[in-house]
């Protein structure tokens, strides 16, 4: 089916080169001023809370976002919240109370609760018209939550993915904005830790951020793709409950509440890193990606760990380290067999197998501590 002819514009190389400038940012090293990106992770990794924190920090003119500089002027933000819309008022209320000095002003922040398919170019045009009609200044940041709510095609089909990507790029170019897509990781263990669907999604992104649970209440945020800038250091976040005690009580006589993210102390993370190093050493020794509790203990003996260290590593009082890795989403347990889910661990095992000649494995001492 043929449509109307398109206009194609040529730019002379000299003119194009002179237009180029250093990368500009909405949030330094995290959110570029223009382009498209993806924030993805498993369910319950706080993606919507993180996206709201980003959006409200920009729209209310905050100076920094967890230490990273924000452009020092209020910018318009548009939020397509096809998922979790019912709880967003409480989430916003909690953020305002905790981070905006209880000033009940979201700045130039606009919400769209309608769901429609952005792999349809006509719907992308309708969205652009709606934004132009309502938003007084062109939005600098547009968040699509989630890809699944605004996509009708097969996620594994590159052609469908390209149509969606084209719509996102058109939004970015029309408003000179950054478009952030919220998405999920794959459920298949071979794709654990990777964005679900066609590689065409990831390939089109200027920026990619993964959210993951690393231990109990600790969320890790990592930028694993930044086309025109350096990757920032991993950000560790924990959540705290904020009571909305100026709101109406519910039928049980309780005030509503929601969560906000705060920076986590690095000490929370160090324990799970040591657990990962120990797991890598055990699996590198066995040459497998799975191990039973008995095999883990026997392998630790072969690696030279003392009886006391092995006992303490698996003692009930401290919870055995394999269970901690399961809780952190790094491994899974099925009928007493612990399998690796974290692809970084798998790559580390392969790398250590080819590089390390030490029977201890690299980076772990007989006391079970990670070497500095």
Coordinates of C-alpha atoms in Angstrom, one line a residue:
X1 CA 0.0 0.0 0.0
X2 CA 1.4 3.3 -1.1
X3 CA 1.0 6.5 1.0
X4 CA 1.7 10.1 0.3
X5 CA 5.2 11.1 -0.8
X6 CA 7.6 12.1 1.9
X7 CA 9.9 15.1 2.0
X8 CA 13.6 14.2 2.2
X9 CA 16.0 16.9 3.2
X10 CA 19.7 17.0 2.3
X11 CA 22.2 18.9 4.4
X12 CA 25.7 19.8 3.2
X13 CA 28.5 18.3 5.2
X14 CA 29.9 21.6 6.3
X15 CA 26.6 22.8 7.5
X16 CA 26.0 19.5 9.3
X17 CA 29.4 19.5 10.9
X18 CA 28.9 23.1 12.3
X19 CA 25.6 22.1 13.9
X20 CA 27.4 19.5 16.0
X21 CA 27.9 20.3 19.6
X22 CA 29.0 18.5 22.7
X23 CA 26.3 16.2 24.2
X24 CA 23.7 18.1 26.2
X25 CA 21.9 16.6 29.1
X26 CA 18.6 16.7 31.0
X27 CA 20.3 14.8 33.7
X28 CA 24.1 14.6 33.4
X29 CA 25.3 11.2 32.1
X30 CA 21.9 9.6 32.6
X31 CA 19.3 11.3 30.4
X32 CA 20.4 13.1 27.2
X33 CA 18.7 16.2 26.0
X34 CA 17.4 14.5 22.9
X35 CA 16.9 10.9 21.6
X36 CA 15.2 7.8 22.7
X37 CA 16.1 5.4 25.5
X38 CA 14.9 2.5 27.6
X39 CA 14.6 1.8 31.3
X40 CA 14.0 -1.9 31.8
X41 CA 14.1 -4.6 34.4
X42 CA 12.1 -7.4 36.0
X43 CA 8.8 -6.8 37.6
X44 CA 8.9 -5.2 41.1
X45 CA 12.2 -3.4 40.4
X46 CA 10.7 0.0 40.9
X47 CA 10.8 1.2 37.3
X48 CA 7.7 3.4 37.6
X49 CA 8.9 4.9 40.9
X50 CA 12.3 5.6 39.3
X51 CA 10.7 7.1 36.2
X52 CA 8.5 9.4 38.3
X53 CA 11.5 10.5 40.3
X54 CA 13.3 11.4 37.0
X55 CA 10.2 13.2 35.6
X56 CA 9.3 15.2 38.7
X57 CA 12.9 16.2 39.4
X58 CA 13.0 17.7 35.9
X59 CA 9.6 19.3 35.9
X60 CA 10.0 20.9 39.3
X61 CA 13.5 22.3 38.6
X62 CA 15.5 20.3 41.1
X63 CA 19.2 21.0 41.1
X64 CA 20.4 17.4 41.1
X65 CA 19.2 13.8 40.8
X66 CA 21.1 11.6 43.2
X67 CA 24.1 13.8 42.7
X68 CA 23.9 14.2 38.9
X69 CA 23.3 17.7 37.7
X70 CA 19.9 18.6 36.2
X71 CA 19.5 21.3 33.6
X72 CA 18.9 24.4 35.7
X73 CA 15.4 25.3 34.4
X74 CA 12.0 23.8 34.7
X75 CA 11.2 21.7 31.7
X76 CA 7.8 20.3 30.5
X77 CA 7.3 16.6 31.0
X78 CA 4.7 14.2 29.5
X79 CA 3.9 10.9 31.1
X80 CA 2.1 8.1 29.2
X81 CA 1.0 5.9 32.1
X82 CA -0.8 3.0 30.6
X83 CA 0.4 0.8 33.5
X84 CA -0.2 1.4 37.2
X85 CA -2.2 4.6 36.7
X86 CA -4.4 4.0 39.7
X87 CA -1.5 4.3 42.2
X88 CA 0.3 7.3 40.6
X89 CA -1.5 10.0 42.6
X90 CA -0.1 8.5 45.8
X91 CA 3.3 8.0 44.3
X92 CA 3.4 11.6 43.2
X93 CA 2.1 12.7 46.6
X94 CA 4.8 10.8 48.4
X95 CA 7.5 12.3 46.1
X96 CA 6.3 15.8 46.7
X97 CA 6.3 15.3 50.5
X98 CA 9.7 13.8 50.6
X99 CA 11.6 15.7 47.9
X100 CA 9.7 18.9 47.0
X101 CA 9.5 20.5 50.5
X102 CA 5.8 19.5 50.6
X103 CA 5.1 22.1 48.0
X104 CA 2.2 20.6 46.1
X105 CA 3.3 21.7 42.7
X106 CA 4.4 19.2 40.0
X107 CA 5.6 22.0 37.7
X108 CA 4.9 21.5 34.0
X109 CA 4.0 17.8 34.4
X110 CA 1.3 16.3 32.2
X111 CA -0.3 12.8 32.4
X112 CA -1.9 10.7 29.7
X113 CA -3.8 7.7 30.9
X114 CA -5.2 6.6 27.5
X115 CA -3.7 3.5 25.9
X116 CA -3.0 3.4 22.2
X117 CA -0.6 1.7 19.8
X118 CA 2.4 3.8 18.9
X119 CA 3.4 1.3 16.2
X120 CA 0.6 2.9 14.3
X121 CA 2.0 6.2 12.8
X122 CA -1.5 7.8 12.8
X123 CA -1.6 7.4 16.6
X124 CA 1.8 9.0 16.9
X125 CA 0.5 12.0 14.9
X126 CA -2.6 12.2 17.2
X127 CA -0.3 12.2 20.3
X128 CA 1.7 15.0 18.9
X129 CA -1.4 17.1 18.2
X130 CA -2.7 16.4 21.7
X131 CA 0.6 17.5 23.3
X132 CA 0.7 20.7 21.2
X133 CA -2.8 21.6 22.1
X134 CA -2.4 21.2 25.9
X135 CA 1.3 21.7 26.8
X136 CA 2.3 25.4 26.7
X137 CA 6.0 24.7 26.1
X138 CA 7.3 21.8 24.1
X139 CA 8.0 18.8 26.4
X140 CA 11.7 18.0 27.0
X141 CA 11.0 14.6 28.5
X142 CA 8.4 12.0 27.4
X143 CA 8.0 8.7 29.3
X144 CA 6.1 5.7 27.9
X145 CA 5.1 3.3 30.6
X146 CA 5.2 0.6 29.4
X147 CA 6.1 -0.5 25.9
X148 CA 3.6 -3.3 26.2
X149 CA 0.7 -0.8 26.8
X150 CA 1.5 1.2 23.7
X151 CA 2.5 -1.6 21.3
X152 CA 0.2 -3.9 19.4
X153 CA 2.7 -5.9 17.3
X154 CA 4.8 -9.0 18.1
X155 CA 7.7 -7.8 20.3
X156 CA 10.0 -10.4 18.6
X157 CA 9.3 -9.0 15.2
X158 CA 11.9 -6.5 14.0
X159 CA 9.5 -4.8 11.5
X160 CA 6.9 -4.1 14.3
X161 CA 9.7 -2.9 16.6
X162 CA 10.9 -0.5 13.9
X163 CA 7.5 1.1 13.5
X164 CA 7.4 1.7 17.3
X165 CA 10.9 3.1 17.2
X166 CA 10.0 5.4 14.3
X167 CA 7.1 6.9 16.3
X168 CA 9.4 7.4 19.4
X169 CA 12.0 9.1 17.2
X170 CA 9.3 11.3 15.6
X171 CA 8.2 12.4 19.1
X172 CA 11.9 13.2 20.0
X173 CA 12.5 15.2 16.8
X174 CA 9.2 17.1 16.9
X175 CA 9.7 18.4 20.4
X176 CA 13.5 18.2 20.6
X177 CA 12.9 15.9 23.6
X178 CA 14.2 12.7 25.1
X179 CA 11.7 9.8 25.0
X180 CA 12.2 7.1 27.7
X181 CA 10.4 3.7 27.2
X182 CA 9.7 1.5 30.3
X183 CA 10.1 -2.2 29.4
X184 CA 10.6 -5.6 31.0
X185 CA 13.3 -8.2 30.9
X186 CA 12.8 -11.6 29.3
X187 CA 11.5 -14.5 31.4
X188 CA 13.5 -17.1 29.6
X189 CA 16.7 -17.8 31.6
X190 CA 18.8 -17.5 28.5
X191 CA 17.7 -13.8 28.2
X192 CA 17.6 -13.0 31.9
X193 CA 18.9 -9.5 32.4
X194 CA 18.2 -8.5 28.8
X195 CA 15.3 -6.4 27.4
X196 CA 12.4 -8.5 26.2
X197 CA 11.7 -8.8 22.5
X198 CA 13.5 -8.0 19.2
X199 CA 17.1 -6.7 19.3
X200 CA 15.8 -3.9 17.1
X201 CA 14.5 -2.2 20.2
X202 CA 17.8 -2.1 22.0
X203 CA 19.7 -1.3 18.8
X204 CA 17.7 1.9 18.2
X205 CA 18.2 3.2 21.8
X206 CA 20.6 6.1 22.5
X207 CA 20.5 5.2 26.2
X208 CA 19.7 2.0 28.0
X209 CA 19.3 1.7 31.8
X210 CA 18.7 -1.6 33.6
X211 CA 17.1 -1.8 37.1
X212 CA 17.6 -4.9 39.2
X213 CA 17.3 -6.1 42.7
X214 CA 20.7 -6.8 44.2
X215 CA 19.8 -7.6 47.8
X216 CA 16.6 -7.4 49.9
X217 CA 15.4 -3.8 49.5
X218 CA 18.3 -2.6 47.3
X219 CA 17.8 -1.6 43.7
X220 CA 20.7 -1.2 41.2
X221 CA 20.5 1.2 38.3
X222 CA 23.1 0.8 35.6
X223 CA 23.5 2.6 32.3
X224 CA 24.7 -0.1 29.9
X225 CA 24.5 2.0 26.8
X226 CA 25.1 5.7 26.3
X227 CA 25.8 6.5 22.6
X228 CA 27.3 10.0 23.1
X229 CA 28.6 10.0 26.6
X230 CA 30.4 8.1 29.3
X231 CA 28.6 5.6 31.5
X232 CA 27.9 6.9 35.0
X233 CA 28.7 4.8 38.1
X234 CA 26.1 2.3 39.2
X235 CA 23.5 3.9 41.4
X236 CA 22.2 1.9 44.4
X237 CA 18.8 2.9 45.8
X238 CA 16.6 1.8 48.6
X239 CA 12.9 2.6 49.2
X240 CA 11.3 4.2 52.2
X241 CA 7.6 4.5 53.0
X242 CA 6.0 8.0 53.1
X243 CA 2.7 8.4 54.9
X244 CA 0.3 10.9 53.2
X245 CA -1.1 12.1 56.5
X246 CA -2.7 15.2 54.9
X247 CA -4.9 13.0 52.7
X248 CA -8.3 11.5 53.6
X249 CA -8.2 8.3 55.7
X250 CA -9.3 5.0 54.1
X251 CA -12.2 2.9 55.4
X252 CA -9.8 1.3 58.1
X253 CA -8.9 4.7 59.5
X254 CA -5.4 4.7 58.0
X255 CA -3.7 7.3 55.9
X256 CA -2.6 6.2 52.4
X257 CA 1.1 5.8 51.8
X258 CA 3.6 5.2 49.0
X259 CA 7.3 4.7 48.4
X260 CA 10.1 7.0 47.4
X261 CA 13.7 6.0 46.5
X262 CA 16.7 7.2 48.5
X263 CA 20.4 6.5 47.9
X264 CA 21.5 3.3 49.5
X265 CA 24.7 2.9 51.5
X266 CA 27.3 0.9 49.6
X267 CA 27.8 -1.4 52.5
X268 CA 24.4 -2.9 51.7
X269 CA 25.8 -4.0 48.4
X270 CA 29.2 -5.3 49.5
X271 CA 27.8 -8.5 51.0
X272 CA 26.1 -9.7 47.8
X273 CA 29.3 -8.9 45.8
X274 CA 31.3 -11.2 48.0
X275 CA 28.6 -13.9 47.6
X276 CA 28.8 -13.5 43.8
X277 CA 32.6 -13.9 43.9
X278 CA 32.3 -17.1 46.0
X279 CA 29.7 -18.5 43.5
X280 CA 32.0 -17.6 40.6
X281 CA 34.9 -19.4 42.2
X282 CA 32.8 -22.6 42.9
X283 CA 31.3 -22.7 39.5
X284 CA 34.6 -22.0 37.8
X285 CA 36.0 -25.0 39.6
X286 CA 33.2 -27.3 38.6
X287 CA 32.9 -25.9 35.1
X288 CA 29.1 -25.7 35.4
X289 CA 26.4 -23.1 35.7
X290 CA 24.5 -25.0 38.5
X291 CA 25.4 -26.6 41.7
X292 CA 23.8 -28.5 44.6
X293 CA 24.3 -27.5 48.3
X294 CA 26.4 -30.6 48.8
X295 CA 28.5 -29.9 45.7
X296 CA 29.0 -26.3 46.8
X297 CA 30.4 -27.5 50.2
X298 CA 32.6 -30.1 48.7
X299 CA 34.0 -27.7 46.1
X300 CA 34.8 -25.2 48.8
X301 CA 36.8 -27.9 50.5
X302 CA 38.7 -28.5 47.2
X303 CA 39.4 -24.8 47.0
X304 CA 41.0 -24.8 50.4
X305 CA 38.4 -23.2 52.5
X306 CA 38.5 -24.1 56.2
X307 CA 35.8 -26.2 57.9
X308 CA 34.8 -23.2 60.0
X309 CA 34.5 -20.9 57.0
X310 CA 32.3 -23.5 55.2
X311 CA 30.1 -23.9 58.3
X312 CA 29.7 -20.2 58.7
X313 CA 28.9 -19.7 55.0
X314 CA 26.0 -22.2 55.2
X315 CA 24.9 -21.7 58.8
X316 CA 21.2 -21.2 59.4
X317 CA 21.7 -18.1 61.5
X318 CA 23.4 -16.2 58.7
X319 CA 21.4 -17.9 55.9
X320 CA 23.4 -19.8 53.3
X321 CA 24.9 -17.6 50.6
X322 CA 23.1 -19.5 47.8
X323 CA 19.7 -18.5 49.3
X324 CA 20.9 -14.9 49.4
X325 CA 21.8 -15.1 45.8
X326 CA 18.4 -16.5 45.0
X327 CA 16.7 -13.7 46.8
X328 CA 18.8 -11.2 44.9
X329 CA 17.8 -12.7 41.6
X330 CA 21.3 -13.8 40.7
X331 CA 20.4 -17.6 41.0
X332 CA 17.3 -19.7 41.1
X333 CA 16.7 -22.9 43.1
X334 CA 14.8 -26.0 41.8
X335 CA 14.7 -29.2 43.8
X336 CA 17.9 -28.4 45.5
X337 CA 19.8 -27.4 42.4
X338 CA 21.0 -23.7 42.2
X339 CA 21.2 -22.3 38.7
X340 CA 22.8 -19.1 37.6
X341 CA 20.6 -16.4 36.2
X342 CA 22.9 -13.4 36.2
X343 CA 24.7 -13.3 32.7
X344 CA 27.5 -11.2 34.2
X345 CA 28.3 -14.2 36.5
X346 CA 28.2 -16.6 33.6
X347 CA 30.6 -14.4 31.7
X348 CA 32.9 -14.1 34.7
X349 CA 33.0 -17.9 35.0
X350 CA 34.0 -18.2 31.3
X351 CA 36.6 -15.5 31.7
X352 CA 38.1 -16.9 34.8
X353 CA 38.2 -20.4 33.3
X354 CA 40.3 -19.1 30.4
X355 CA 42.5 -16.7 32.4
X356 CA 43.0 -18.0 36.0
X357 CA 45.4 -20.8 36.7
X358 CA 45.0 -20.4 40.5
X359 CA 43.0 -23.3 42.2
X360 CA 41.4 -20.6 44.4
X361 CA 40.0 -18.6 41.5
X362 CA 40.7 -14.9 41.2
X363 CA 39.6 -12.5 43.8
X364 CA 38.5 -14.8 46.7
X365 CA 40.7 -15.7 49.7
X366 CA 40.4 -18.8 51.8
X367 CA 38.6 -16.8 54.4
X368 CA 35.8 -16.2 51.9
X369 CA 36.5 -12.5 51.6
X370 CA 37.0 -10.6 48.4
X371 CA 40.5 -9.3 47.8
X372 CA 40.9 -5.6 47.4

